[in-house]
Short mmCIF file of C-alpha atoms in Angstrom, two decimals:
data_model
loop_
_atom_site.label_atom_id
_atom_site.label_comp_id
_atom_site.label_asym_id
_atom_site.label_seq_id
_atom_site.Cartn_x
_atom_site.Cartn_y
_atom_site.Cartn_z
CA MET L 1 -80.22 103.87 18.67
CA LEU L 2 -81.08 100.14 18.99
CA ILE L 3 -83.79 98.26 20.89
CA LEU L 4 -84.10 94.46 21.07
CA GLN L 5 -87.47 93.21 22.29
CA ASN L 6 -88.01 89.56 23.29
CA ILE L 7 -85.53 88.20 20.74
CA SER L 8 -85.45 84.39 20.58
CA TYR L 9 -83.41 82.11 18.34
CA THR L 10 -83.59 78.38 17.69
CA HIS L 11 -80.89 76.30 15.96
CA SER L 12 -81.78 74.32 12.84
CA ASN L 13 -81.81 71.20 15.08
CA LYS L 14 -84.68 72.86 17.04
CA ASN L 15 -82.53 73.50 20.13
CA LEU L 16 -83.30 76.86 21.72
CA LEU L 17 -80.17 79.06 21.87
CA PHE L 18 -81.64 82.01 23.78
CA ASP L 19 -85.10 83.32 24.60
CA ALA L 20 -86.72 86.69 25.30
CA ILE L 21 -83.55 88.80 24.95
CA ASN L 22 -84.14 92.48 25.73
CA LEU L 23 -81.51 95.18 25.28
CA THR L 24 -81.44 98.93 24.72
CA VAL L 25 -78.32 100.49 23.17
CA ASN L 26 -77.94 104.27 23.37
CA ARG L 27 -76.25 106.51 20.81
CA GLN L 28 -72.41 106.51 21.04
CA GLU L 29 -72.51 103.75 23.67
CA LYS L 30 -69.61 101.27 23.56
CA ILE L 31 -70.81 97.81 24.60
CA ALA L 32 -68.91 94.59 25.31
CA LEU L 33 -71.09 91.54 24.65
CA ILE L 34 -69.55 88.67 26.62
CA GLY L 35 -70.55 85.15 27.62
CA ASN L 36 -69.31 81.57 27.51
CA ASN L 37 -68.71 79.87 24.17
CA GLY L 38 -72.01 78.59 22.84
CA SER L 39 -74.12 81.22 24.60
CA GLY L 40 -75.02 82.82 21.25
CA LYS L 41 -72.96 86.03 21.13
CA SER L 42 -72.02 85.78 17.44
CA THR L 43 -75.56 84.69 16.57
CA LEU L 44 -77.03 87.73 18.33
CA LEU L 45 -74.62 90.02 16.42
CA LYS L 46 -75.72 88.42 13.13
CA ILE L 47 -79.37 88.98 14.07
CA ILE L 48 -78.67 92.67 14.75
CA ALA L 49 -76.73 92.80 11.44
CA LYS L 50 -79.80 91.28 9.67
CA GLU L 51 -77.77 88.28 8.51
CA LEU L 52 -79.99 85.94 10.56
CA GLN L 53 -83.68 86.14 11.41
CA PRO L 54 -84.87 85.56 15.01
CA VAL L 55 -87.72 83.12 15.51
CA ASP L 56 -89.46 85.71 17.67
CA GLY L 57 -89.10 89.31 18.80
CA LEU L 58 -88.58 92.76 17.30
CA ILE L 59 -85.50 94.84 16.44
CA ASN L 60 -85.86 98.61 16.26
CA SER L 61 -82.75 100.31 14.90
CA LEU L 62 -82.30 103.96 13.93
CA ALA L 63 -79.16 103.14 11.93
CA GLU L 64 -77.98 100.63 9.35
CA PRO L 65 -75.42 98.41 11.12
CA TYR L 66 -71.92 97.82 9.76
CA TYR L 67 -70.77 94.27 10.61
CA VAL L 68 -67.20 92.96 10.89
CA PRO L 69 -67.48 89.14 11.07
CA GLN L 70 -65.15 86.74 12.86
CA ILE L 71 -64.71 84.44 9.83
CA PHE L 72 -64.00 85.74 6.32
CA GLY L 73 -63.91 82.61 4.12
CA GLN L 74 -67.28 83.46 2.55
CA TYR L 75 -65.67 86.54 0.92
CA ASN L 76 -62.67 84.74 -0.62
CA HIS L 77 -64.11 84.77 -4.16
CA LEU L 78 -64.66 88.55 -4.04
CA THR L 79 -62.25 91.40 -4.69
CA VAL L 80 -61.44 93.77 -1.82
CA ALA L 81 -63.68 96.42 -3.40
CA GLN L 82 -66.56 93.95 -3.76
CA ALA L 83 -66.21 92.72 -0.18
CA LEU L 84 -66.35 96.35 0.99
CA ARG L 85 -69.37 97.01 -1.28
CA ILE L 86 -67.68 100.00 -2.93
CA GLU L 87 -66.87 98.62 -6.39
CA ASP L 88 -69.90 100.16 -8.12
CA LYS L 89 -69.26 103.62 -6.64
CA LEU L 90 -65.58 103.54 -7.56
CA ASN L 91 -66.42 102.46 -11.12
CA ALA L 92 -69.08 105.20 -11.42
CA LEU L 93 -66.61 107.85 -10.20
CA LYS L 94 -63.98 106.62 -12.66
CA GLU L 95 -66.51 106.73 -15.53
CA ILE L 96 -67.59 110.29 -14.65
CA LEU L 97 -63.99 111.50 -14.42
CA ASN L 98 -63.38 109.91 -17.85
CA GLY L 99 -66.26 111.92 -19.31
CA ASN L 100 -69.12 109.40 -19.11
CA THR L 101 -71.65 111.63 -17.29
CA SER L 102 -74.65 109.32 -17.62
CA GLU L 103 -77.53 109.56 -15.16
CA ASP L 104 -76.85 105.97 -14.00
CA ASN L 105 -73.31 106.85 -12.98
CA PHE L 106 -74.47 109.87 -10.98
CA ASN L 107 -77.20 107.79 -9.31
CA VAL L 108 -74.70 105.09 -8.30
CA LEU L 109 -72.16 107.61 -6.99
CA ASN L 110 -74.91 109.44 -5.07
CA ASP L 111 -72.75 112.55 -4.59
CA ASP L 112 -70.11 110.52 -2.72
CA TRP L 113 -67.22 112.41 -4.35
CA THR L 114 -64.76 111.60 -1.53
CA ILE L 115 -65.15 107.79 -1.75
CA GLU L 116 -61.71 107.28 -3.33
CA ASP L 117 -59.93 109.56 -0.83
CA ARG L 118 -61.65 107.84 2.11
CA CYS L 119 -60.55 104.43 0.77
CA THR L 120 -56.92 105.52 0.54
CA GLU L 121 -56.98 107.18 3.97
CA ALA L 122 -58.72 104.20 5.67
CA LEU L 123 -56.45 101.56 4.11
CA ASN L 124 -53.37 103.60 5.02
CA TYR L 125 -54.54 103.87 8.64
CA TRP L 126 -54.79 100.08 8.86
CA GLN L 127 -51.33 99.70 7.21
CA LEU L 128 -52.71 98.34 3.95
CA ASN L 129 -50.96 101.07 1.93
CA ASN L 130 -50.13 98.98 -1.13
CA LEU L 131 -53.34 96.98 -1.23
CA ASP L 132 -54.94 96.70 -4.69
CA LEU L 133 -58.74 97.00 -4.41
CA SER L 134 -59.10 94.57 -7.33
CA GLN L 135 -57.11 91.93 -5.41
CA LYS L 136 -59.03 88.78 -4.41
CA MET L 137 -59.74 88.39 -0.67
CA GLU L 138 -58.38 84.81 -0.78
CA THR L 139 -54.87 86.21 -1.36
CA LEU L 140 -54.89 88.02 1.99
CA SER L 141 -53.85 86.77 5.43
CA GLY L 142 -56.35 86.58 8.29
CA GLY L 143 -55.00 89.82 9.76
CA GLN L 144 -55.23 91.63 6.41
CA LYS L 145 -58.84 90.49 5.90
CA THR L 146 -59.75 91.82 9.36
CA LYS L 147 -58.07 95.14 8.54
CA VAL L 148 -59.97 95.40 5.23
CA PHE L 149 -63.30 95.20 7.04
CA LEU L 150 -62.11 97.55 9.79
CA ALA L 151 -61.08 100.03 7.08
CA GLY L 152 -64.65 99.77 5.79
CA ILE L 153 -65.85 101.55 8.95
CA SER L 154 -64.06 104.77 7.94
CA ILE L 155 -65.14 104.33 4.34
CA HIS L 156 -68.87 103.86 5.08
CA GLN L 157 -68.95 105.97 8.28
CA PRO L 158 -71.81 104.02 9.91
CA GLU L 159 -73.51 105.10 13.13
CA LEU L 160 -73.71 101.52 14.44
CA VAL L 161 -70.72 99.14 14.27
CA LEU L 162 -70.81 95.42 15.18
CA LEU L 163 -67.41 93.75 15.77
CA ASP L 164 -67.06 89.97 16.25
CA GLU L 165 -63.64 89.07 17.77
CA PRO L 166 -61.91 91.88 15.83
CA SER L 167 -58.46 91.38 17.41
CA ASN L 168 -58.23 87.63 16.80
CA HIS L 169 -55.95 87.76 13.74
CA LEU L 170 -54.18 91.05 14.50
CA ASP L 171 -50.58 91.36 15.65
CA VAL L 172 -49.49 93.80 18.38
CA THR L 173 -49.37 96.80 16.02
CA GLY L 174 -52.76 95.98 14.50
CA ARG L 175 -54.29 95.58 17.95
CA GLN L 176 -52.98 98.97 19.05
CA LEU L 177 -54.57 100.58 15.97
CA LEU L 178 -57.84 98.85 16.92
CA TYR L 179 -57.62 100.09 20.52
CA ASP L 180 -56.99 103.65 19.30
CA PHE L 181 -59.98 103.43 16.95
CA ILE L 182 -62.26 102.12 19.73
CA GLN L 183 -61.26 105.00 22.01
CA THR L 184 -61.73 107.75 19.42
CA THR L 185 -64.74 106.64 17.35
CA LYS L 186 -68.03 108.50 17.69
CA SER L 187 -69.95 105.47 16.37
CA THR L 188 -72.10 103.28 18.58
CA ILE L 189 -70.29 99.94 18.87
CA ILE L 190 -71.12 96.44 20.10
CA VAL L 191 -68.07 94.20 20.44
CA VAL L 192 -67.85 90.45 21.00
CA SER L 193 -64.32 89.75 22.22
CA HIS L 194 -62.22 87.80 24.71
CA ASP L 195 -59.41 90.38 24.41
CA ARG L 196 -59.50 91.85 27.91
CA LYS L 197 -57.34 94.85 27.01
CA LEU L 198 -60.00 95.75 24.44
CA LEU L 199 -62.84 95.07 26.89
CA TYR L 200 -61.37 97.60 29.35
CA LEU L 201 -61.96 100.33 26.70
CA LEU L 202 -65.73 99.71 26.48
CA ASN L 203 -68.05 101.50 28.89
CA THR L 204 -70.80 98.88 29.30
CA VAL L 205 -70.60 95.09 29.69
CA CYS L 206 -73.56 92.90 28.70
CA GLU L 207 -73.30 89.26 29.77
CA LEU L 208 -75.30 86.81 27.63
CA SER L 209 -76.36 83.50 29.17
CA LYS L 210 -79.26 81.05 28.97
CA HIS L 211 -81.04 83.31 31.49
CA GLY L 212 -80.91 86.33 29.15
CA ILE L 213 -78.72 89.45 29.11
CA LYS L 214 -77.46 91.03 32.31
CA VAL L 215 -76.19 94.60 31.93
CA TYR L 216 -73.27 95.87 34.04
CA GLY L 217 -72.97 99.66 33.90
CA GLY L 218 -69.20 99.88 33.63
CA ASN L 219 -66.15 98.54 31.79
CA TYR L 220 -64.67 95.06 32.19
CA GLU L 221 -62.80 96.04 35.34
CA PHE L 222 -66.10 97.10 36.96
CA TYR L 223 -67.73 93.89 35.67
CA SER L 224 -64.94 91.76 37.22
CA GLU L 225 -65.39 93.52 40.57
CA GLN L 226 -69.15 92.89 40.50
CA LYS L 227 -68.63 89.23 39.57
CA LEU L 228 -66.25 88.88 42.53
CA ILE L 229 -68.91 90.34 44.86
CA GLU L 230 -71.47 87.88 43.40
CA LYS L 231 -69.00 85.00 43.78
CA ASN L 232 -68.27 85.88 47.43
CA ALA L 233 -72.01 86.09 48.17
CA LEU L 234 -72.52 82.70 46.53
CA ASN L 235 -69.67 81.17 48.56
CA GLN L 236 -71.21 82.58 51.77
CA ASP L 237 -74.57 81.06 50.81
CA LEU L 238 -72.83 77.74 50.15
CA GLN L 239 -71.06 77.79 53.51
CA SER L 240 -74.28 78.73 55.29
CA LYS L 241 -76.21 75.94 53.55
CA GLU L 242 -73.43 73.38 54.23
CA LYS L 243 -73.50 74.39 57.91
CA ALA L 244 -77.31 74.03 57.99
CA LEU L 245 -77.01 70.55 56.43
CA ARG L 246 -74.43 69.47 59.03
CA LYS L 247 -76.68 70.73 61.85
CA ALA L 248 -79.74 68.98 60.41
CA LYS L 249 -77.85 65.68 60.16
CA GLU L 250 -76.49 66.14 63.70
CA LYS L 251 -79.99 66.88 64.99
CA GLU L 252 -81.32 63.78 63.22
CA ARG L 253 -78.61 61.64 64.82
CA GLU L 254 -79.15 63.13 68.31
CA THR L 255 -82.93 62.68 68.06
CA ALA L 256 -82.54 59.06 66.91
CA GLU L 257 -80.12 58.30 69.79
CA ARG L 258 -82.41 59.95 72.37
CA GLN L 259 -85.46 58.11 71.03
CA HIS L 260 -83.55 54.83 71.09
CA LYS L 261 -82.60 55.38 74.77
CA LEU L 262 -86.19 56.31 75.68
CA ASP L 263 -87.55 53.24 73.90
CA SER L 264 -85.04 50.94 75.64
CA ARG L 265 -85.76 52.49 79.04
CA GLY L 266 -89.53 52.25 78.47
CA LYS L 267 -89.33 48.63 77.41
CA ALA L 268 -87.28 47.72 80.51
CA LYS L 269 -89.84 49.42 82.80
CA GLN L 270 -92.74 47.68 81.08
CA GLU L 271 -91.07 44.28 81.40
CA LYS L 272 -90.31 44.95 85.08
CA ALA L 273 -93.90 46.04 85.70
CA GLY L 274 -95.16 42.83 84.05
CA VAL L 275 -97.19 44.53 81.30
CA ALA L 276 -99.20 42.04 79.20
CA LYS L 277 -97.59 40.92 75.90
CA ILE L 278 -100.42 42.31 73.74
CA MET L 279 -100.09 45.68 75.44
CA MET L 280 -96.29 45.53 74.96
CA ASN L 281 -96.81 44.99 71.21
CA THR L 282 -99.19 47.95 71.02
CA LEU L 283 -96.77 50.21 72.87
CA ARG L 284 -93.89 49.02 70.67
CA ASN L 285 -95.89 49.70 67.48
CA ASN L 286 -96.79 53.18 68.73
CA ALA L 287 -93.11 53.88 69.48
CA GLU L 288 -92.04 52.62 66.04
CA ASN L 289 -94.66 54.76 64.32
CA SER L 290 -93.53 57.80 66.31
CA THR L 291 -89.86 57.11 65.43
CA SER L 292 -90.74 56.55 61.75
CA LYS L 293 -92.68 59.81 61.63
CA MET L 294 -89.77 61.65 63.25
CA LYS L 295 -87.31 60.11 60.77
CA GLY L 296 -89.55 61.24 57.90
CA VAL L 297 -89.58 64.83 59.19
CA HIS L 298 -85.77 64.88 59.48
CA ALA L 299 -85.29 63.18 56.10
CA GLU L 300 -87.56 65.74 54.44
CA LYS L 301 -85.66 68.63 56.01
CA ILE L 302 -82.25 67.15 55.08
CA GLY L 303 -83.47 66.40 51.55
CA GLY L 304 -84.67 69.98 51.12
CA ILE L 305 -81.38 71.48 52.29
CA SER L 306 -79.40 69.00 50.12
CA GLN L 307 -81.46 69.99 47.07
CA GLU L 308 -80.87 73.70 47.74
CA LEU L 309 -77.14 73.02 48.21
CA GLN L 310 -76.95 71.10 44.94
CA GLU L 311 -78.69 73.95 43.10
CA LEU L 312 -76.26 76.48 44.59
CA ARG L 313 -73.24 74.34 43.63
CA SER L 314 -74.53 74.05 40.06
CA THR L 315 -74.36 77.85 39.73
CA LEU L 316 -70.64 77.90 40.61
CA PRO L 317 -68.44 78.95 37.67
CA ASP L 318 -66.61 76.00 36.09
CA ILE L 319 -63.28 77.44 37.20
CA ASP L 320 -64.29 77.04 40.87
CA LYS L 321 -65.15 73.34 40.39
CA MET L 322 -61.79 72.35 38.91
CA LYS L 323 -58.68 70.82 40.49
CA PHE L 324 -55.45 70.91 38.47
CA GLY L 325 -52.73 68.92 40.24
CA PHE L 326 -49.60 69.48 38.12
CA ASP L 327 -46.57 67.52 39.33
CA ASN L 328 -43.23 69.30 39.39
CA SER L 329 -40.72 68.98 36.57
CA ASN L 330 -37.69 66.83 37.43
CA LEU L 331 -35.25 69.51 36.25
CA HIS L 332 -33.68 71.79 38.84
CA LYS L 333 -34.20 75.52 38.33
CA GLY L 334 -31.42 77.26 36.43
CA LYS L 335 -30.35 74.25 34.32
CA ILE L 336 -29.55 75.31 30.73
CA LEU L 337 -32.22 73.76 28.47
CA PHE L 338 -31.31 75.50 25.23
CA ASN L 339 -28.45 77.68 24.03
CA ALA L 340 -28.28 79.40 20.64
CA THR L 341 -25.14 81.10 19.34
CA GLU L 342 -25.39 83.47 16.36
CA ILE L 343 -28.17 81.48 14.68
CA ASN L 344 -30.13 82.38 11.54
CA CYS L 345 -32.13 80.72 8.79
CA SER L 346 -32.29 81.38 5.07
CA TYR L 347 -35.35 81.32 2.80
CA ASN L 348 -35.05 81.95 -0.96
CA ASN L 349 -31.44 83.03 -0.42
CA GLN L 350 -32.53 85.66 2.11
CA LEU L 351 -31.80 85.62 5.82
CA LEU L 352 -34.94 85.37 7.98
CA TRP L 353 -33.57 87.69 10.67
CA LYS L 354 -31.64 90.87 10.05
CA ASP L 355 -29.21 90.04 12.87
CA ASN L 356 -28.11 86.61 14.05
CA PHE L 357 -29.62 85.48 17.36
CA THR L 358 -27.77 84.53 20.54
CA PHE L 359 -29.87 83.58 23.56
CA GLN L 360 -30.26 81.00 26.32
CA ILE L 361 -33.25 79.31 28.00
CA THR L 362 -32.84 77.99 31.53
CA SER L 363 -35.17 75.75 33.53
CA GLY L 364 -37.96 77.58 35.38
CA GLU L 365 -37.95 80.68 33.16
CA ARG L 366 -41.12 82.22 31.71
CA LEU L 367 -40.51 83.78 28.31
CA ALA L 368 -42.64 85.62 25.77
CA LEU L 369 -41.68 85.16 22.12
CA ARG L 370 -42.72 88.38 20.36
CA GLY L 371 -42.67 89.62 16.79
CA LEU L 372 -44.92 90.72 13.95
CA ASN L 373 -46.66 88.14 11.77
CA GLY L 374 -44.01 86.59 9.50
CA SER L 375 -41.09 87.49 11.78
CA GLY L 376 -40.08 83.83 12.24
CA LYS L 377 -41.65 82.88 15.58
CA THR L 378 -42.77 79.45 14.29
CA THR L 379 -39.31 78.80 12.83
CA LEU L 380 -37.64 79.59 16.15
CA ILE L 381 -40.05 77.29 18.01
CA LYS L 382 -39.12 74.44 15.64
CA ILE L 383 -35.43 75.10 16.31
CA ILE L 384 -35.98 75.07 20.09
CA LEU L 385 -37.93 71.78 19.82
CA GLY L 386 -35.24 70.20 17.60
CA LYS L 387 -37.55 69.88 14.56
CA LEU L 388 -35.39 72.27 12.55
CA GLU L 389 -31.69 73.17 12.52
CA PRO L 390 -30.43 76.71 11.84
CA GLN L 391 -28.39 77.20 8.67
CA ILE L 392 -26.09 79.62 10.49
CA GLY L 393 -24.76 79.30 14.03
CA THR L 394 -24.90 76.51 16.62
CA VAL L 395 -27.43 75.28 19.17
CA TYR L 396 -27.26 73.15 22.33
CA ARG L 397 -30.33 71.27 23.59
CA ALA L 398 -30.40 69.50 26.96
CA GLU L 399 -32.43 66.32 27.19
CA ASN L 400 -35.91 67.33 28.37
CA LYS L 401 -39.57 66.49 28.14
CA SER L 402 -41.27 69.23 26.11
CA VAL L 403 -44.84 69.83 24.94
CA TYR L 404 -45.92 72.15 22.12
CA ILE L 405 -49.49 73.44 22.40
CA ASP L 406 -50.97 75.38 19.47
CA GLN L 407 -54.24 77.31 19.24
CA ASP L 408 -56.03 74.28 17.72
CA TYR L 409 -54.82 71.94 20.51
CA SER L 410 -53.44 69.49 17.95
CA LEU L 411 -52.19 67.23 20.77
CA ILE L 412 -55.78 66.02 20.93
CA ASP L 413 -56.57 63.23 18.43
CA ASN L 414 -60.03 64.05 17.05
CA ARG L 415 -60.62 60.40 16.14
CA LEU L 416 -60.48 59.25 19.77
CA LYS L 417 -63.12 59.40 22.47
CA VAL L 418 -62.45 61.53 25.55
CA TYR L 419 -61.54 58.56 27.79
CA GLU L 420 -59.39 57.01 25.04
CA GLN L 421 -57.51 60.30 24.63
CA ALA L 422 -56.79 60.46 28.38
CA GLN L 423 -55.62 56.84 28.29
CA GLN L 424 -53.00 57.79 25.65
CA PHE L 425 -51.13 59.73 28.36
CA ASN L 426 -51.44 56.97 30.99
CA THR L 427 -47.74 56.08 31.21
CA THR L 428 -47.91 54.85 34.83
CA ALA L 429 -50.66 52.21 34.47
CA LEU L 430 -53.34 54.13 36.37
CA GLN L 431 -56.52 52.12 36.89
CA GLU L 432 -59.66 53.03 34.89
CA HIS L 433 -61.37 54.64 37.89
CA GLU L 434 -58.27 56.78 38.54
CA ILE L 435 -58.31 58.09 34.96
CA LYS L 436 -62.00 58.93 35.33
CA ILE L 437 -61.35 60.76 38.61
CA ARG L 438 -58.80 62.93 36.75
CA LEU L 439 -61.33 63.57 33.96
CA ASN L 440 -63.93 64.59 36.56
CA ARG L 441 -61.47 67.12 38.01
CA PHE L 442 -61.43 68.79 34.60
CA LEU L 443 -65.26 68.77 34.33
CA PHE L 444 -65.57 65.67 32.12
CA GLY L 445 -68.34 63.62 33.75
CA LYS L 446 -69.52 60.15 32.74
CA ASP L 447 -71.71 61.62 29.99
CA ASP L 448 -68.54 62.99 28.33
CA TRP L 449 -66.26 59.94 28.46
CA ASP L 450 -67.62 58.39 25.25
CA LYS L 451 -67.80 61.67 23.28
CA THR L 452 -65.45 61.91 20.31
CA CYS L 453 -62.83 64.63 20.68
CA ASN L 454 -63.91 66.03 17.33
CA ALA L 455 -67.19 67.13 18.96
CA LEU L 456 -65.43 69.17 21.67
CA SER L 457 -65.26 72.96 21.64
CA GLY L 458 -61.93 74.82 21.82
CA GLY L 459 -62.34 75.30 25.57
CA GLU L 460 -63.16 71.62 26.12
CA LYS L 461 -60.13 70.54 24.09
CA MET L 462 -57.97 72.85 26.19
CA ARG L 463 -59.31 71.33 29.42
CA LEU L 464 -58.81 67.79 28.11
CA MET L 465 -55.26 68.64 27.08
CA LEU L 466 -54.49 70.00 30.57
CA CYS L 467 -56.02 66.86 32.06
CA CYS L 468 -53.81 64.67 29.86
CA LEU L 469 -50.71 66.55 31.01
CA THR L 470 -51.56 65.77 34.66
CA ILE L 471 -52.08 62.05 33.92
CA GLY L 472 -48.45 61.45 32.87
CA ASN L 473 -45.92 60.41 35.49
CA GLN L 474 -44.47 63.92 35.61
CA SER L 475 -45.17 67.38 34.22
CA PRO L 476 -43.24 68.39 31.10
CA ASP L 477 -39.98 70.27 31.64
CA LEU L 478 -40.93 72.75 28.90
CA ILE L 479 -44.34 73.92 27.68
CA ILE L 480 -44.58 76.08 24.55
CA LEU L 481 -47.94 77.83 24.08
CA ASP L 482 -48.55 79.18 20.55
CA GLU L 483 -51.46 81.69 20.58
CA PRO L 484 -53.29 79.55 23.17
CA THR L 485 -56.14 82.00 23.85
CA ASN L 486 -57.30 82.59 20.26
CA ASN L 487 -60.21 80.13 20.35
CA LEU L 488 -61.13 80.45 24.03
CA ASP L 489 -63.82 82.43 25.81
CA ILE L 490 -62.87 84.48 28.89
CA GLN L 491 -63.80 81.75 31.38
CA ASN L 492 -61.57 79.20 29.64
CA ILE L 493 -58.73 81.72 29.36
CA GLU L 494 -58.96 82.12 33.15
CA ILE L 495 -58.90 78.30 33.58
CA LEU L 496 -55.79 78.08 31.36
CA THR L 497 -54.16 80.96 33.28
CA LEU L 498 -54.73 79.27 36.65
CA ALA L 499 -53.37 75.95 35.36
CA ILE L 500 -50.26 77.56 33.85
CA ASN L 501 -49.61 79.48 37.07
CA GLU L 502 -49.67 76.19 39.00
CA TYR L 503 -47.13 74.71 36.56
CA GLU L 504 -43.54 75.22 37.83
CA GLY L 505 -41.54 74.18 34.74
CA THR L 506 -40.22 76.29 31.87
CA LEU L 507 -42.76 78.25 29.82
CA ILE L 508 -42.51 79.90 26.39
CA VAL L 509 -45.57 81.81 25.18
CA VAL L 510 -46.34 83.25 21.75
CA SER L 511 -49.34 85.53 22.24
CA HIS L 512 -50.73 88.94 21.35
CA ASP L 513 -52.91 88.77 24.48
CA GLU L 514 -51.17 91.27 26.77
CA THR L 515 -53.39 90.44 29.74
CA PHE L 516 -52.62 86.71 29.46
CA LEU L 517 -48.87 87.42 29.30
CA GLU L 518 -49.11 89.64 32.36
CA GLN L 519 -51.20 87.17 34.38
CA THR L 520 -48.95 84.19 33.59
CA LYS L 521 -46.01 86.10 35.11
CA ILE L 522 -43.83 86.29 31.98
CA ASN L 523 -40.51 87.79 33.06
CA LEU L 524 -38.34 87.60 29.91
CA THR L 525 -38.93 88.50 26.26
CA ILE L 526 -37.33 87.33 23.01
CA GLN L 527 -38.10 90.00 20.40
CA LEU L 528 -37.90 88.98 16.73
#
């Protein structure tokens, strides 16, 4: 179906993104293309889709790919029909049905008499029943734009489908439709996604890194098991190498002590025997040369083991190098933080919620805030944070320290440098070196301290934000996460998950990522 041979790509700034990529995709195979942010997953999809040209290598494809991009802004000026590349066919069909049976119309239609029916059926499947094909793409939400392009799969019926983060803008219902499609389609598909529920549905995982593509012959669960085996083997190698280094240093010390004793004993004997001074100097020089040579042998051995150890440590995943260190919230568990009684809001003389809401949030709880897009989740968050008052009902808010974290990590000031941003949260007068130790714990070394926050990726901003929260004198009493995994790769989602699980305060999460909700031990749900 598809063969990539020695594909290489270089950025416009001449930096090599990946080199000599080889991959064979079989008919009806369902592939997950994963890798850290910046590894080139989206770029490789665009190369397969013929939207970018590789600097080297060959692509042999037996099918024309259908590509669903991650970003849709480039289509905003087009109508839905134009974006789906079906406008000409629909117009030709309309003309023929109206009696204009010109050869041009028949050529454009190309015997595709079911094009209109397929459009209706596909749009209905993706819950776009009332969508006007002449509507401009810019009038649609992110989720609707995704669904338009997903509907295009059924309309064009391609053999090869390329999906770049297809679940990013979809709500729970939209995601379930996507999962059902993935399971039932007969098309060959390659998916770039951090949605682990989606990844479990794909039968092959391909991991892209600077070393190339590594193929794991199973779904994401199988991939995770294999990575754990690799991680355990690496940890064993590390322990073995650390043990060898300790032994080498111990041997060096023992040898030096023994040599020192022998030299002292020999010198005492020579002095007692009355050996001539010139001979004493010769013997001393010989002993020093012997000791120096021995030191060189030990130093070389220790240096070699240290180098091997450093190389092994550099291959550790970032998540294994990090230390979080959240302090506990000052609030005792069970304290009422927020109480709402029969609340509602009104927009354009219409109530936002069909029924008034009554609920309570107590310290230490972990809640998921669920609802379709437009159901009022953001409004409710603003009410909980005290940024908005309900027009109906009453609320009680206990004094607490709360932090709201959105998917763009707006807590981070893009104008500041990394160290300056960390310093903003330094409420306990930590010394400069202490701030830098905290930054190091979150993988920000000295080369990063003077970087502007604007240059950071989504994952780096997330790590910096977590670091800032540990710099304050205490952890927040309440953390609200609003779609926190949308811009993160899998590794950074796992870092965020570990950090949140170490946090012992109150947590409210808005997320369509079922795996994230499950792994962060959410135990209560507010359904809007």
